Coordinates of C-alpha atoms in Angstrom, one line a residue:
M98 CA -12.6 73.8 -2.5
I99 CA -12.7 70.5 -0.2
F100 CA -15.2 70.3 2.8
H101 CA -15.3 67.9 5.0
V102 CA -18.5 68.2 6.6
L103 CA -19.2 67.2 10.3
S104 CA -22.9 66.6 10.8
V105 CA -24.9 66.8 14.0
P106 CA -24.7 63.5 15.8
I107 CA -28.1 63.6 17.4
Y108 CA -30.2 63.4 14.3
P109 CA -29.5 61.9 11.0
T110 CA -29.2 65.1 7.8
R111 CA -32.2 65.2 6.5
K112 CA -34.5 68.0 5.0
E113 CA -37.7 67.2 7.3
I114 CA -36.0 67.6 10.5
T115 CA -36.9 71.2 11.1
L116 CA -36.6 70.8 14.9
C117 CA -32.7 71.2 14.9
A118 CA -31.7 74.1 13.3
F119 CA -28.3 72.5 13.3
T120 CA -29.2 69.8 11.3
Q121 CA -30.6 72.3 8.8
K122 CA -27.6 74.0 8.3
V123 CA -25.7 71.2 7.6
Y124 CA -28.6 70.1 5.1
K125 CA -28.6 73.4 2.8
F126 CA -24.7 73.8 3.2
C127 CA -24.0 70.1 1.6
T128 CA -26.8 70.6 -0.8
E129 CA -25.9 74.5 -2.2
M130 CA -21.8 73.7 -1.9
T131 CA -22.4 70.4 -4.2
K132 CA -24.4 72.3 -6.7
R133 CA -21.7 75.1 -6.9
G134 CA -19.2 72.2 -8.1
H135 CA -17.3 71.8 -4.6
T136 CA -16.3 68.5 -3.2
V137 CA -17.9 67.9 -0.1
F138 CA -17.6 65.1 2.0
H139 CA -20.5 64.7 4.6
Y140 CA -19.9 62.3 7.8
G141 CA -22.9 61.2 9.8
H142 CA -25.8 59.0 10.5
P143 CA -26.3 56.1 7.8
D144 CA -30.0 57.3 7.4
S145 CA -28.8 60.8 6.4
D146 CA -30.4 61.9 2.8
V147 CA -28.5 64.9 1.5
S148 CA -26.6 65.7 -1.7
C149 CA -22.8 65.2 -1.3
T150 CA -20.0 64.1 -3.3
K151 CA -20.1 61.5 -0.9
H152 CA -21.4 60.3 2.4
F153 CA -19.6 58.4 5.3
D154 CA -21.3 56.6 7.8
V155 CA -19.6 57.3 11.4
V156 CA -22.1 56.2 13.8
S157 CA -24.3 52.8 13.6
R158 CA -27.6 52.6 14.0
E159 CA -27.1 50.0 17.0
T160 CA -25.4 52.7 19.0
Y161 CA -27.6 55.3 18.1
N162 CA -30.7 53.8 19.3
K163 CA -29.1 52.8 22.5
V164 CA -28.6 56.0 23.2
Y165 CA -31.8 57.9 21.8
G166 CA -33.8 54.9 21.5
K167 CA -36.2 55.0 18.4
Q168 CA -37.7 58.5 19.3
S169 CA -39.2 60.3 16.3
W170 CA -37.3 63.4 15.5
K171 CA -40.4 65.6 16.3
E172 CA -39.0 65.1 20.0
F173 CA -36.6 67.3 21.0
H174 CA -33.3 64.8 21.7
D175 CA -31.1 65.1 24.5
Q176 CA -28.0 67.8 23.8
N177 CA -25.5 66.0 25.7
V178 CA -22.6 65.4 23.7
D179 CA -21.0 63.0 26.6
N180 CA -22.3 59.8 25.0
K181 CA -21.1 56.8 23.1
V182 CA -23.0 58.2 20.1
H183 CA -20.7 61.4 20.2
E184 CA -17.7 59.0 20.8
E185 CA -18.1 56.8 18.1
F186 CA -19.1 59.4 15.9
N187 CA -15.9 61.6 16.5
K188 CA -13.6 58.5 16.6
N189 CA -14.5 57.1 13.0
A190 CA -14.9 60.6 11.5
S191 CA -11.2 61.6 12.3
K192 CA -9.9 58.6 10.9
L193 CA -12.0 58.8 7.7
I194 CA -11.3 62.5 7.4
R195 CA -7.3 61.7 7.6
K196 CA -8.2 59.1 4.9
N197 CA -10.2 61.4 2.5
K198 CA -7.4 64.4 3.0
Q199 CA -7.1 65.9 -0.9
S200 CA -4.9 68.7 0.0
E201 CA -3.4 71.0 2.4
N202 CA -6.1 73.4 2.1
D203 CA -8.9 70.9 3.1
L204 CA -11.4 72.7 5.7
I205 CA -13.2 70.9 8.0
L206 CA -16.5 72.2 9.4
A207 CA -17.7 71.5 12.9
F208 CA -21.2 72.5 12.6
W209 CA -21.7 71.2 16.3
G210 CA -19.3 73.0 17.9
F211 CA -17.9 71.6 21.2
G212 CA -19.7 68.6 20.3
H213 CA -16.9 68.0 17.1
A214 CA -14.1 68.8 19.3
A215 CA -12.7 65.7 20.1
C216 CA -12.3 64.9 16.1
C217 CA -11.1 68.2 15.3
N218 CA -8.1 68.1 18.1
K219 CA -6.7 64.8 16.1
L220 CA -6.7 67.0 12.8
K221 CA -4.9 69.9 13.6
D222 CA -3.0 70.2 10.4
F223 CA -6.3 70.7 8.5
I224 CA -8.0 74.0 8.4
I225 CA -10.9 73.7 11.3
I226 CA -13.8 76.3 11.0
E227 CA -17.1 76.5 13.2
P228 CA -19.1 77.5 10.3
S229 CA -22.4 78.8 12.3
I230 CA -22.4 79.5 15.7
G231 CA -25.5 79.6 17.4
Y232 CA -24.3 78.5 21.0
D233 CA -22.1 79.9 23.9
S234 CA -18.9 78.4 23.0
G235 CA -16.0 78.4 20.3
F236 CA -13.0 76.3 20.0
A237 CA -11.9 76.3 16.3
P238 CA -9.0 79.0 14.9
F239 CA -11.7 80.3 12.6
K240 CA -15.2 80.9 13.7
V241 CA -18.7 81.9 11.8
F242 CA -21.2 83.7 13.8
E243 CA -24.8 83.9 13.2
S244 CA -25.4 87.2 14.4
Y245 CA -22.8 90.2 15.3
A246 CA -24.9 90.4 18.6
Q247 CA -23.9 86.8 19.1
L248 CA -20.0 87.8 18.2
H249 CA -20.0 90.7 20.7
K250 CA -21.6 88.4 23.4
L251 CA -18.8 86.0 23.3
Q252 CA -15.9 88.3 22.2
H253 CA -14.5 88.5 25.9
Q254 CA -15.0 85.0 26.8
L255 CA -13.1 83.7 23.6
Y256 CA -10.4 86.6 23.6
K257 CA -9.3 87.5 27.2
N258 CA -7.4 90.5 25.8
N259 CA -11.1 91.9 24.3
I260 CA -9.1 91.6 20.8
P261 CA -11.2 89.9 17.9
S262 CA -9.9 87.4 15.5
F263 CA -9.5 88.5 11.9
G264 CA -10.2 84.7 11.3
D265 CA -14.0 85.6 12.6
A266 CA -16.9 86.3 10.8
V267 CA -20.8 87.0 10.6
I268 CA -23.0 85.3 8.1
P269 CA -26.6 84.6 8.7
P270 CA -28.6 81.7 8.1
G271 CA -29.9 81.4 4.5
F272 CA -33.2 79.9 3.4
Y273 CA -35.1 78.0 0.6
F274 CA -38.0 80.5 0.1
D275 CA -40.0 78.0 -2.0
D276 CA -40.4 76.4 1.1
F277 CA -42.5 78.8 2.3
T278 CA -45.7 80.4 1.5
Y279 CA -45.9 84.2 1.4
E280 CA -49.6 85.7 2.2
E281 CA -50.8 89.2 2.8
Q282 CA -54.3 88.1 4.0
K283 CA -54.0 87.1 7.7
D284 CA -56.0 84.9 10.1
N285 CA -56.2 86.4 13.7
Y286 CA -53.9 84.3 15.8
M287 CA -50.7 84.7 17.3
L288 CA -48.0 81.6 16.4
F289 CA -45.5 80.6 19.0
L290 CA -43.0 78.2 16.8
G291 CA -39.9 76.4 18.5
R292 CA -39.0 74.4 21.8
M293 CA -41.3 74.9 24.4
V294 CA -39.4 75.8 27.2
D295 CA -39.4 78.4 29.5
I296 CA -36.6 80.5 28.3
K297 CA -38.2 80.8 25.2
G298 CA -41.0 83.3 26.9
I299 CA -43.9 80.7 26.5
I300 CA -45.5 82.0 29.9
L301 CA -45.2 85.4 28.3
A302 CA -46.8 84.8 25.1
Q303 CA -49.7 82.8 26.9
E304 CA -50.2 86.1 29.5
V305 CA -50.3 88.4 26.3
S306 CA -53.4 86.0 24.9
K307 CA -54.9 85.8 28.0
I308 CA -55.1 89.9 28.1
L309 CA -56.1 90.3 24.5
N310 CA -58.2 87.4 24.5
L311 CA -56.7 86.6 21.1
P312 CA -56.3 82.8 20.0
I313 CA -52.7 81.5 20.0
K314 CA -51.0 78.5 18.7
F315 CA -48.0 76.8 20.6
V316 CA -46.6 74.7 17.9
G317 CA -43.4 73.0 19.0
P318 CA -42.2 69.8 21.0
Q319 CA -44.8 69.0 23.8
N320 CA -42.4 66.5 25.1
M321 CA -40.4 69.2 26.7
K322 CA -40.4 70.2 30.2
N323 CA -41.9 73.8 31.4
G324 CA -43.8 75.6 33.7
L325 CA -46.9 76.4 31.2
A326 CA -50.1 75.5 32.6
K327 CA -52.3 74.7 29.6
D328 CA -55.3 76.7 30.9
N329 CA -55.6 79.0 28.1
P330 CA -59.0 78.4 26.3
R331 CA -57.8 80.5 23.5
A332 CA -54.6 78.5 23.1
E333 CA -53.8 75.3 21.0
Y334 CA -51.0 72.9 21.9
I335 CA -49.4 71.2 18.8
H336 CA -46.7 69.1 18.6
T337 CA -44.0 69.8 16.0
V338 CA -45.5 69.9 12.6
S339 CA -44.7 68.6 8.9
F340 CA -43.1 71.1 6.4
D341 CA -46.5 71.9 5.0
E342 CA -48.4 72.7 8.1
R343 CA -45.1 74.5 9.7
K344 CA -45.4 77.0 6.5
N345 CA -49.0 77.3 6.6
F346 CA -49.1 78.4 10.0
L347 CA -46.3 80.7 9.5
A348 CA -48.2 82.3 6.2
K349 CA -51.9 82.8 8.0
A350 CA -50.8 84.0 11.5
R351 CA -51.3 87.8 12.5
C352 CA -48.2 87.7 14.0
L353 CA -45.3 85.3 15.5
I354 CA -44.5 86.3 18.8
M355 CA -40.8 85.4 20.1
P356 CA -40.5 86.8 23.7
S357 CA -37.1 84.9 24.4
L358 CA -36.0 85.7 28.0
Y359 CA -31.9 85.1 26.9
S360 CA -29.9 86.6 24.2
E361 CA -31.1 84.5 21.0
P362 CA -28.2 83.9 18.7
C363 CA -30.3 84.7 15.7
G364 CA -33.9 83.3 15.7
W365 CA -34.2 81.2 12.5
T366 CA -38.3 81.3 12.9
M367 CA -38.2 84.9 12.9
I368 CA -36.5 84.6 9.5
E369 CA -39.1 82.2 8.2
S370 CA -41.7 84.5 9.4
F371 CA -40.6 87.2 7.3
I372 CA -40.3 85.4 4.0
S373 CA -44.0 84.2 5.0
G374 CA -44.9 88.1 5.3
T375 CA -45.5 87.9 9.1
P376 CA -44.4 90.6 11.2
V377 CA -42.6 89.4 14.3
I378 CA -42.9 90.5 17.8
S379 CA -40.0 89.9 19.6
T380 CA -37.9 90.9 22.7
D381 CA -35.1 93.4 22.3
W382 CA -32.1 91.7 22.4
G383 CA -29.7 89.4 20.5
G384 CA -30.4 88.2 17.0
M385 CA -33.9 90.1 17.2
S386 CA -32.3 93.3 17.8
E387 CA -30.2 93.0 15.0
Y388 CA -32.6 91.3 12.3
N389 CA -36.0 92.6 13.6
I390 CA -36.4 96.1 12.0
H391 CA -38.6 97.8 14.8
R392 CA -42.0 99.1 13.0
K393 CA -40.8 97.9 9.6
T394 CA -40.8 93.9 10.0
G395 CA -42.3 94.2 13.5
F396 CA -41.8 95.3 17.0
R397 CA -39.0 95.0 19.9
C398 CA -40.5 94.6 22.8
R399 CA -39.3 95.0 26.8
S400 CA -42.4 94.6 29.1
L401 CA -45.6 92.6 28.6
N402 CA -47.4 95.9 28.5
E403 CA -45.3 96.6 25.2
F404 CA -45.9 93.1 23.8
V405 CA -49.5 93.3 24.4
H406 CA -49.7 96.9 22.6
A407 CA -47.3 95.6 19.6
V408 CA -49.4 92.7 18.9
N409 CA -52.4 95.3 18.8
Q410 CA -50.5 97.2 16.6
S411 CA -48.9 94.1 14.2
G412 CA -51.4 94.9 11.5
Q413 CA -50.0 98.0 10.3
I414 CA -46.8 96.3 9.6
R415 CA -46.8 95.5 5.6
P416 CA -46.4 92.0 4.6
Q417 CA -44.2 92.8 1.6
D418 CA -42.0 95.1 3.9
C419 CA -41.4 91.9 5.7
R420 CA -40.8 89.6 2.6
K421 CA -38.4 92.4 1.0
H422 CA -36.3 91.9 4.2
A423 CA -36.0 88.6 4.4
E424 CA -35.3 88.8 0.1
D425 CA -32.5 91.3 0.8
N426 CA -30.5 89.4 3.6
F427 CA -31.3 86.0 3.9
A428 CA -31.8 84.6 0.2
I429 CA -29.6 81.3 0.3
S430 CA -27.6 81.8 -3.5
D431 CA -26.6 84.9 -1.5
I432 CA -25.6 83.4 1.9
M433 CA -23.4 80.5 -0.1
A434 CA -21.7 83.3 -1.8
T435 CA -20.7 85.3 1.2
Y436 CA -19.4 81.5 2.6
E437 CA -17.2 81.1 -0.7
R438 CA -16.0 84.7 0.1
Y439 CA -15.1 83.8 3.7
F440 CA -13.6 80.3 2.8
S441 CA -11.4 81.9 0.4
S442 CA -10.0 84.6 2.9
V443 CA -9.3 81.9 5.6
V444 CA -7.2 80.0 2.9
N445 CA -5.0 82.9 2.7
L446 CA -4.9 83.8 6.4
K447 CA -3.6 80.5 6.6
K448 CA -0.5 81.6 4.6
Y449 CA 0.5 84.2 6.9
K450 CA 0.3 81.7 9.7
G451 CA -3.1 82.2 11.3
P452 CA -5.9 84.2 11.6
N453 CA -4.1 87.0 14.1
Y454 CA -0.8 86.9 12.2
V455 CA -1.2 90.6 11.6
L456 CA -2.1 91.5 15.3
E457 CA 0.8 89.6 16.6
K458 CA 3.3 91.6 14.1
C459 CA 2.0 94.6 15.4
N460 CA 2.6 93.6 19.4
F461 CA -0.8 95.2 20.5
I462 CA -1.4 96.0 23.8
V463 CA -4.6 96.5 25.5
K464 CA -4.3 98.0 28.9

């Protein structure tokens, strides 16, 4: 297969940039699909370091630095797509993709969703796919969602007649298990790992720590605005960490607390916790309702009282059950094989004039 992979304009594609799940998606996809013998063209920042058939610079360092300055990747970058970086990226990428076209079945993968729409709108004779939707929009005729929760959340928004598309699929993210440490002996602290914003439930997590008088480590970009008062003597507030530090925090934590106040499309940190043998205490919606198995890999909660009780009971969750769940569902080789099957089906759907050809021929009417 021929893949034209559009990377995330706000970061170079590199393995160490763990703060951006979208960058990690691109890095893993290019690495694995190249390994599996496909042709992978990667379009991105000149400082990218990723396995692929060929990399193409589509944004200059000069333009990038004007927009984002010389921020470290450990700082959370503004995700606004209306800037010179995205404009230059999409303009250059569309020209190069046109030049690099190999066949009528070349696939363009828009990993940044609407941030790549300006590029894809100039290439409508290609097969265009949003390969991992972890955001609240969609523009491509073919879409892959990170969870069924996210697909169903967007179904009415994307399809006004409420009939889904045969071009849609759900494929969860895949992980390299060697990047993590499995540990059955835990230390006595809770871990919050992610963006330090109120919508992630950081204030609720701190309240649980105070009520239980239990240490908590808040690990994430400390430059983000939030309403968290750093007045908890049992808390550590730790800026974005390296791969090694990250895996050690996950492996040794008594539990990972994910009290997100919105419907998470998936919850990557949750899966990393399972790989590490660490139970997850989460809210009961979005991707967590699908992937966090209540009383098996952690607990799903709907009140402060339930969070307190769940953290108290977290020792009842067996680390080996968390790990087994991860092995059964999120191994990178299995996920890439699922993608290959999906792409083959997309090519076949194209032969029948689009993802909803059958539905259109049936003249379905929903009243």
